[in-house]
Amino acid sequence: MFYALLYVASVVLVNWLFSVVPPIALPGGEIWPPVSLFVGFVFVIRDYAQRAIGHRVLVAMLLGAVLSFFMAGPEIAFASMAAFMAGEMLDWAMYTYTGRPFSQRILLSSLVSTPVDSAVFLFCINMAGLGSILIMTLSKLAGALIVFLLVRRRENQLAAS
C-alpha cells in the first residue's frame, strides 16, 4: 500500500509543481518545464505500485488524476490528467504484458510512455514543439534510467548470490 500512496502523492505533487514552477524558454523559442525531470520518477513509482497492488494501480492512477484537478489550475490539471492517463495507460500495458525482469519493464514502459505523456501535455497547454517534446521526454527518461540502473544492479547482485 505504501507505493500506491506514494504514487498518488507523487502525481499530485508533480501536477501542482507544474502549476507553480514556470517553464524555461530555450534557444529557438522552445519551452521546457523543469518539473519534467521529476515525472520520470512518477512513472517508475507507478511500476512499483503495480508490483505491490497489481491492476488496482488503475484506481490509484484515477485518484491521482482527480486529486490533481483540485491542486493545480484547470489548464494544468486537464493537460496533466490527459497526459498522465495516456502515458500511464501505456506504461501500465508495457509493464503488465512484457513479462520481462522488473528493471527491464521499468525501462521499456518508460521508453514507450514518456514521449506520449510529453506530447499530450505540451499540446494541451499550447507549448508543443518538436524540441520541447524531445527535451521533456529526455528529462523524464533520465529519472527512469537512473532507477533502471539501480534496480538492474540489485537484480544482478541477487542473481549472483
Coordinates of C-alpha atoms in Angstrom, one line a residue, residues 41-156:
F41 CA 10.3 9.1 -11.3
V42 CA 6.5 9.1 -11.1
F43 CA 6.3 6.6 -13.9
V44 CA 8.7 4.4 -12.1
I45 CA 6.9 4.8 -8.8
R46 CA 3.8 3.6 -10.7
D47 CA 5.7 0.4 -11.7
Y48 CA 6.5 -0.2 -8.0
A49 CA 2.8 0.5 -7.1
Q50 CA 1.6 -2.0 -9.7
R51 CA 4.1 -4.6 -8.4
A52 CA 2.6 -4.1 -5.0
I53 CA -1.1 -3.9 -5.7
G54 CA -1.5 -5.3 -9.2
H55 CA -4.1 -3.9 -11.5
R56 CA -5.6 -1.9 -8.7
V57 CA -3.0 0.6 -9.7
L58 CA -5.5 1.8 -12.2
V59 CA -7.7 3.1 -9.3
A60 CA -4.6 4.9 -7.9
M61 CA -4.0 6.4 -11.3
L62 CA -7.5 7.7 -11.4
L63 CA -7.4 9.0 -7.9
G64 CA -4.1 10.9 -8.6
A65 CA -5.7 12.5 -11.7
V66 CA -8.8 13.6 -9.8
L67 CA -6.9 15.0 -6.8
S68 CA -4.6 16.8 -9.2
F69 CA -7.6 18.7 -10.6
F70 CA -8.1 20.3 -7.2
M71 CA -4.4 21.0 -6.7
A72 CA -3.5 22.7 -9.9
G73 CA -5.1 25.3 -12.2
P74 CA -7.7 24.0 -14.6
E75 CA -5.5 24.2 -17.7
I76 CA -2.6 22.3 -16.0
A77 CA -5.0 19.9 -14.3
F78 CA -6.7 19.0 -17.6
A79 CA -3.4 18.7 -19.5
S80 CA -1.8 16.7 -16.8
M81 CA -4.8 14.4 -16.4
A82 CA -4.9 13.8 -20.2
A83 CA -1.1 13.2 -20.4
F84 CA -1.0 11.0 -17.3
M85 CA -3.9 8.9 -18.4
A86 CA -2.5 8.4 -21.9
G87 CA 1.1 7.9 -20.7
E88 CA 0.3 5.9 -17.6
M89 CA -2.0 3.5 -19.5
L90 CA 0.8 2.8 -22.0
D91 CA 3.2 2.4 -19.0
W92 CA 0.8 0.1 -17.3
A93 CA 0.3 -2.0 -20.5
M94 CA 4.0 -2.3 -21.2
Y95 CA 4.8 -3.2 -17.6
T96 CA 1.9 -5.7 -17.5
Y97 CA 2.4 -7.5 -20.8
T98 CA 6.1 -7.6 -21.5
G99 CA 6.9 -10.2 -18.9
R100 CA 10.5 -9.0 -18.7
P101 CA 12.5 -8.7 -15.5
F102 CA 11.4 -5.8 -13.3
S103 CA 14.3 -3.5 -14.3
Q104 CA 13.7 -4.0 -18.0
R105 CA 9.9 -3.4 -17.5
I106 CA 10.8 -0.1 -15.8
L107 CA 12.9 1.0 -18.8
L108 CA 10.6 -0.3 -21.6
S109 CA 7.5 1.1 -20.1
S110 CA 9.1 4.5 -19.7
L111 CA 10.5 4.5 -23.2
V112 CA 7.0 4.0 -24.6
S113 CA 5.0 6.1 -22.2
T114 CA 7.1 9.2 -21.7
P115 CA 7.0 10.6 -25.3
V116 CA 3.3 10.2 -25.3
D117 CA 2.9 11.8 -21.9
S118 CA 5.1 14.7 -23.0
A119 CA 3.4 15.3 -26.3
V120 CA -0.1 15.2 -24.9
F121 CA 0.8 17.5 -22.0
L122 CA 2.5 20.1 -24.2
F123 CA -0.2 20.1 -26.8
C124 CA -2.9 20.6 -24.2
I125 CA -1.1 23.7 -22.8
N126 CA -0.1 25.0 -26.3
M127 CA 3.6 24.6 -25.8
A128 CA 4.2 21.7 -28.1
G129 CA 7.1 21.9 -30.5
L130 CA 9.3 19.0 -31.6
G131 CA 12.2 20.4 -29.5
S132 CA 10.0 20.9 -26.4
I133 CA 8.6 17.4 -26.7
L134 CA 12.1 15.9 -27.2
I135 CA 13.6 17.8 -24.3
M136 CA 10.7 17.0 -21.9
T137 CA 10.9 13.3 -22.9
L138 CA 14.6 13.1 -22.4
S139 CA 14.2 14.8 -19.0
K140 CA 11.7 12.2 -17.9
L141 CA 13.7 9.3 -19.2
A142 CA 16.7 10.5 -17.2
G143 CA 14.9 9.7 -14.0
A144 CA 13.7 6.3 -15.3
L145 CA 17.2 5.4 -16.5
I146 CA 18.7 6.1 -13.1
V147 CA 16.2 3.9 -11.4
F148 CA 16.6 1.2 -14.1
L149 CA 20.4 1.1 -13.5
L150 CA 19.9 0.9 -9.7
V151 CA 17.3 -1.9 -9.9
R152 CA 19.3 -3.8 -12.5
R153 CA 22.4 -3.7 -10.3
R154 CA 20.3 -5.1 -7.4
E155 CA 18.9 -7.8 -9.6
N156 CA 22.4 -8.8 -10.7

